[in-house]
Amino acid sequence: MSIKSYDIELLHDADKEFEEEFYRCSKTLSCSKGSSPFSVDDLLKHFYIVIEGRVKTYQINFENAKEQTIFIYKRGDMFDVISLLDEKPHEVAYEVLEDCRVLQLPIEKVRYWIENNTTFNRIFFPYLAAKMRHVETLASEISLYDVKERLMHLLLENINPQSTFKYKLLQNLSNSEISKLLGTVRHVVERAIKELKQEKIIHTSRKDIKIVNLQKLLEKSTKMLHK
């Protein structure tokens, strides 16, 4: 089919008519690592789905330069859901973490599908619910657990294929980026990593953390949840 030069998993169960309409309404954009191509105004006009690479969205405190990563979008992830739903500016920043390609769709067309297309609803609303759970978990972990505990949980989610948004999330992420995911600063994350290495739970190399004792990590994480 000429209008479909790629395939995304979101549409695997979609009917052919909707699939053709979806690709007909979309166009592919390429974005370079380090760029910030998604402005607040742009996201009032367009909706995006990642098909390759990764993009992060974050908030920053300009007084102390502290940064919190809210989400890292990878293949199949959609943004900006908030502007899509409430039609208001969403004051968050975006950065391309690695060269990526995204599908750009007119946001009014996506709103039309939400209101009128059951096929799109079956795709969109489970994804929306999963994102809400993700944000709830992020808020709870920052409030309830220390950095080392949050890191252990992230390491487990990183190898869990059932973890919708965190599976393989840590690939090629620097300690600085990991710290922003966990709501802390780099030296605190590096101290936690050092402790887990001393306990022979993980091994590290450049931008790679490998679990070498999964059972011990699971045991420590279980204790964390039952404090």
CSV table of C-alpha atoms in Angstrom, one decimal:
chain,number,residue,atom,x,y,z
A,1,MET,CA,0.0,0.0,0.0
A,2,SER,CA,1.7,3.2,-1.2
A,3,ILE,CA,0.5,5.5,1.6
A,4,LYS,CA,2.0,3.1,4.3
A,5,SER,CA,5.8,3.1,4.2
A,6,TYR,CA,6.1,1.8,7.7
A,7,ASP,CA,4.2,-0.2,10.2
A,8,ILE,CA,3.4,0.6,13.9
A,9,GLU,CA,2.0,-1.8,16.4
A,10,LEU,CA,-0.8,0.5,17.5
A,11,LEU,CA,-2.6,-0.3,14.2
A,12,HIS,CA,-2.2,-4.0,14.1
A,13,ASP,CA,-5.8,-4.7,15.1
A,14,ALA,CA,-7.3,-1.7,13.3
A,15,ASP,CA,-9.7,-2.1,10.4
A,16,LYS,CA,-8.3,-1.5,7.0
A,17,GLU,CA,-10.4,1.6,6.3
A,18,PHE,CA,-9.2,3.4,9.4
A,19,GLU,CA,-5.6,2.3,8.9
A,20,GLU,CA,-5.7,3.8,5.4
A,21,GLU,CA,-7.2,7.0,6.7
A,22,PHE,CA,-4.7,7.3,9.5
A,23,TYR,CA,-1.7,7.0,7.2
A,24,ARG,CA,-3.3,9.3,4.7
A,25,CYS,CA,-3.6,12.1,7.3
A,26,SER,CA,-0.1,11.7,8.8
A,27,LYS,CA,3.3,12.7,7.6
A,28,THR,CA,6.7,11.6,8.8
A,29,LEU,CA,9.2,14.1,10.4
A,30,SER,CA,12.8,13.4,11.3
A,31,CYS,CA,14.3,15.1,14.3
A,32,SER,CA,18.0,15.3,15.3
A,33,LYS,CA,19.4,14.4,18.7
A,34,GLY,CA,19.6,17.4,21.1
A,35,SER,CA,16.9,19.4,19.2
A,36,SER,CA,13.7,20.8,20.8
A,37,PRO,CA,11.3,20.8,17.8
A,38,PHE,CA,8.0,20.5,19.6
A,39,SER,CA,6.9,23.9,20.9
A,40,VAL,CA,3.8,24.7,23.0
A,41,ASP,CA,2.1,26.4,20.0
A,42,ASP,CA,3.0,23.5,17.7
A,43,LEU,CA,1.4,21.0,20.1
A,44,LEU,CA,-1.9,22.9,19.9
A,45,LYS,CA,-2.0,22.2,16.2
A,46,HIS,CA,-0.4,18.7,15.9
A,47,PHE,CA,-0.3,15.4,17.6
A,48,TYR,CA,2.7,13.0,17.4
A,49,ILE,CA,3.4,9.4,17.5
A,50,VAL,CA,7.0,8.2,17.8
A,51,ILE,CA,8.1,5.5,15.3
A,52,GLU,CA,11.8,5.5,15.9
A,53,GLY,CA,14.2,7.0,18.5
A,54,ARG,CA,13.3,8.7,21.8
A,55,VAL,CA,12.0,12.1,22.9
A,56,LYS,CA,11.8,13.2,26.5
A,57,THR,CA,9.4,15.7,28.1
A,58,TYR,CA,10.5,17.5,31.3
A,59,GLN,CA,10.0,20.4,33.7
A,60,ILE,CA,12.9,22.5,34.9
A,61,ASN,CA,13.3,24.9,37.9
A,62,PHE,CA,15.3,27.8,36.4
A,63,GLU,CA,16.3,29.0,39.9
A,64,ASN,CA,18.2,25.9,40.9
A,65,ALA,CA,18.5,24.2,37.5
A,66,LYS,CA,16.8,21.0,38.9
A,67,GLU,CA,15.1,19.0,36.2
A,68,GLN,CA,12.5,16.3,36.4
A,69,THR,CA,11.9,14.0,33.4
A,70,ILE,CA,8.2,13.3,33.2
A,71,PHE,CA,8.2,10.8,30.3
A,72,ILE,CA,10.5,9.4,27.7
A,73,TYR,CA,8.6,8.7,24.5
A,74,LYS,CA,9.7,5.7,22.4
A,75,ARG,CA,8.2,3.7,19.5
A,76,GLY,CA,4.4,3.8,19.7
A,77,ASP,CA,4.1,6.6,22.3
A,78,MET,CA,1.8,9.6,21.6
A,79,PHE,CA,2.1,13.2,22.6
A,80,ASP,CA,0.8,15.7,23.6
A,81,VAL,CA,-2.2,14.0,25.1
A,82,ILE,CA,-3.0,16.8,27.6
A,83,SER,CA,-3.2,19.5,24.9
A,84,LEU,CA,-5.2,17.1,22.7
A,85,LEU,CA,-7.8,16.7,25.4
A,86,ASP,CA,-8.2,20.1,27.0
A,87,GLU,CA,-7.2,22.3,24.0
A,88,LYS,CA,-4.9,24.4,26.2
A,89,PRO,CA,-1.1,25.0,26.2
A,90,HIS,CA,0.9,22.5,28.1
A,91,GLU,CA,3.9,24.1,29.6
A,92,VAL,CA,6.5,21.4,29.4
A,93,ALA,CA,9.7,21.2,27.4
A,94,TYR,CA,10.8,18.5,24.9
A,95,GLU,CA,14.2,17.3,23.9
A,96,VAL,CA,15.2,14.6,21.3
A,97,LEU,CA,17.4,12.1,23.1
A,98,GLU,CA,18.4,10.3,20.0
A,99,ASP,CA,17.7,10.8,16.3
A,100,CYS,CA,14.1,10.0,15.8
A,101,ARG,CA,11.2,9.9,13.4
A,102,VAL,CA,7.7,10.8,14.4
A,103,LEU,CA,4.3,10.8,12.7
A,104,GLN,CA,2.6,14.2,12.7
A,105,LEU,CA,-1.2,14.3,12.6
A,106,PRO,CA,-3.5,17.3,12.6
A,107,ILE,CA,-4.8,17.6,16.2
A,108,GLU,CA,-8.4,18.3,15.0
A,109,LYS,CA,-8.4,15.1,13.1
A,110,VAL,CA,-7.4,13.2,16.1
A,111,ARG,CA,-10.1,14.9,18.2
A,112,TYR,CA,-12.6,13.9,15.5
A,113,TRP,CA,-11.5,10.3,15.8
A,114,ILE,CA,-11.9,10.3,19.6
A,115,GLU,CA,-15.4,11.5,19.2
A,116,ASN,CA,-16.5,9.4,16.2
A,117,ASN,CA,-14.2,6.4,15.7
A,118,THR,CA,-14.5,3.4,17.9
A,119,THR,CA,-11.3,1.9,16.3
A,120,PHE,CA,-9.2,4.8,17.4
A,121,ASN,CA,-10.9,4.8,20.9
A,122,ARG,CA,-9.8,1.2,21.4
A,123,ILE,CA,-6.2,2.3,20.7
A,124,PHE,CA,-6.2,5.7,22.5
A,125,PHE,CA,-8.0,5.2,25.8
A,126,PRO,CA,-6.1,2.2,27.1
A,127,TYR,CA,-2.9,4.1,26.2
A,128,LEU,CA,-4.2,7.1,28.1
A,129,ALA,CA,-5.0,5.0,31.2
A,130,ALA,CA,-1.5,3.5,31.1
A,131,LYS,CA,0.0,7.0,31.0
A,132,MET,CA,-2.1,8.1,34.0
A,133,ARG,CA,-0.9,5.0,36.0
A,134,HIS,CA,2.7,5.9,35.0
A,135,VAL,CA,2.4,9.4,36.3
A,136,GLU,CA,0.7,8.2,39.5
A,137,THR,CA,3.6,5.7,40.1
A,138,LEU,CA,6.2,8.4,39.5
A,139,ALA,CA,4.6,10.8,42.0
A,140,SER,CA,4.2,8.0,44.6
A,141,GLU,CA,7.8,6.7,44.2
A,142,ILE,CA,9.3,10.2,44.6
A,143,SER,CA,7.2,10.7,47.8
A,144,LEU,CA,7.6,7.3,49.4
A,145,TYR,CA,11.0,5.9,48.5
A,146,ASP,CA,14.6,7.0,48.5
A,147,VAL,CA,16.8,7.2,45.4
A,148,LYS,CA,18.4,3.8,45.7
A,149,GLU,CA,15.0,2.1,46.1
A,150,ARG,CA,13.6,4.0,43.1
A,151,LEU,CA,16.7,3.0,41.1
A,152,MET,CA,16.2,-0.7,42.0
A,153,HIS,CA,12.6,-0.6,40.9
A,154,LEU,CA,13.5,1.2,37.6
A,155,LEU,CA,16.1,-1.5,37.0
A,156,LEU,CA,13.5,-4.2,37.4
A,157,GLU,CA,11.0,-2.4,35.2
A,158,ASN,CA,13.7,-1.9,32.5
A,159,ILE,CA,13.9,-5.7,32.0
A,160,ASN,CA,10.2,-6.4,32.3
A,161,PRO,CA,8.5,-6.7,28.9
A,162,GLN,CA,5.1,-6.1,30.6
A,163,SER,CA,6.2,-2.6,31.7
A,164,THR,CA,4.7,-0.5,29.0
A,165,PHE,CA,6.7,2.6,29.4
A,166,LYS,CA,9.9,1.5,31.2
A,167,TYR,CA,10.9,-1.7,29.3
A,168,LYS,CA,14.4,-1.1,27.8
A,169,LEU,CA,14.1,2.5,28.9
A,170,LEU,CA,17.7,2.7,30.3
A,171,GLN,CA,19.5,1.7,27.1
A,172,ASN,CA,22.2,4.3,26.3
A,173,LEU,CA,20.9,6.7,29.0
A,174,SER,CA,23.6,8.6,30.9
A,175,ASN,CA,23.7,8.8,34.7
A,176,SER,CA,22.6,12.4,34.4
A,177,GLU,CA,19.5,11.4,32.4
A,178,ILE,CA,18.7,8.6,34.9
A,179,SER,CA,18.9,11.1,37.8
A,180,LYS,CA,16.3,13.3,36.0
A,181,LEU,CA,14.0,10.3,35.7
A,182,LEU,CA,14.3,9.6,39.4
A,183,GLY,CA,13.9,13.2,40.5
A,184,THR,CA,17.3,13.7,41.9
A,185,VAL,CA,20.9,14.8,40.9
A,186,ARG,CA,23.6,12.8,39.2
A,187,HIS,CA,26.0,12.3,42.2
A,188,VAL,CA,23.1,10.8,44.3
A,189,VAL,CA,22.4,8.3,41.5
A,190,GLU,CA,26.0,7.5,41.1
A,191,ARG,CA,26.3,6.8,44.8
A,192,ALA,CA,23.3,4.4,44.6
A,193,ILE,CA,24.8,2.7,41.6
A,194,LYS,CA,28.1,2.3,43.5
A,195,GLU,CA,26.4,0.7,46.4
A,196,LEU,CA,24.5,-1.8,44.1
A,197,LYS,CA,27.9,-2.6,42.5
A,198,GLN,CA,29.5,-3.2,45.9
A,199,GLU,CA,26.6,-5.5,46.7
A,200,LYS,CA,27.4,-7.4,43.5
A,201,ILE,CA,23.8,-6.8,42.2
A,202,ILE,CA,24.8,-4.9,39.0
A,203,HIS,CA,27.7,-4.3,36.7
A,204,THR,CA,28.2,-1.1,34.8
A,205,SER,CA,30.0,0.0,31.6
A,206,ARG,CA,29.6,3.1,29.5
A,207,LYS,CA,25.8,4.0,29.5
A,208,ASP,CA,24.9,0.4,30.4
A,209,ILE,CA,23.8,-1.1,33.7
A,210,LYS,CA,23.6,-4.9,33.7
A,211,ILE,CA,21.9,-6.9,36.5
A,212,VAL,CA,24.2,-9.7,37.6
A,213,ASN,CA,22.1,-10.9,40.6
A,214,LEU,CA,18.5,-10.7,39.7
A,215,GLN,CA,17.3,-12.7,42.7
A,216,LYS,CA,19.1,-10.4,45.2
A,217,LEU,CA,17.6,-7.4,43.5
A,218,LEU,CA,14.1,-8.9,43.6
A,219,GLU,CA,14.6,-9.7,47.3
A,220,LYS,CA,15.7,-6.1,48.1
A,221,SER,CA,12.9,-4.6,46.1
A,222,THR,CA,10.3,-6.9,47.8
A,223,LYS,CA,11.5,-5.6,51.2
A,224,MET,CA,11.2,-2.1,49.9
A,225,LEU,CA,7.5,-2.6,49.1
A,226,HIS,CA,6.8,-4.1,52.5
A,227,LYS,CA,8.5,-1.5,54.7
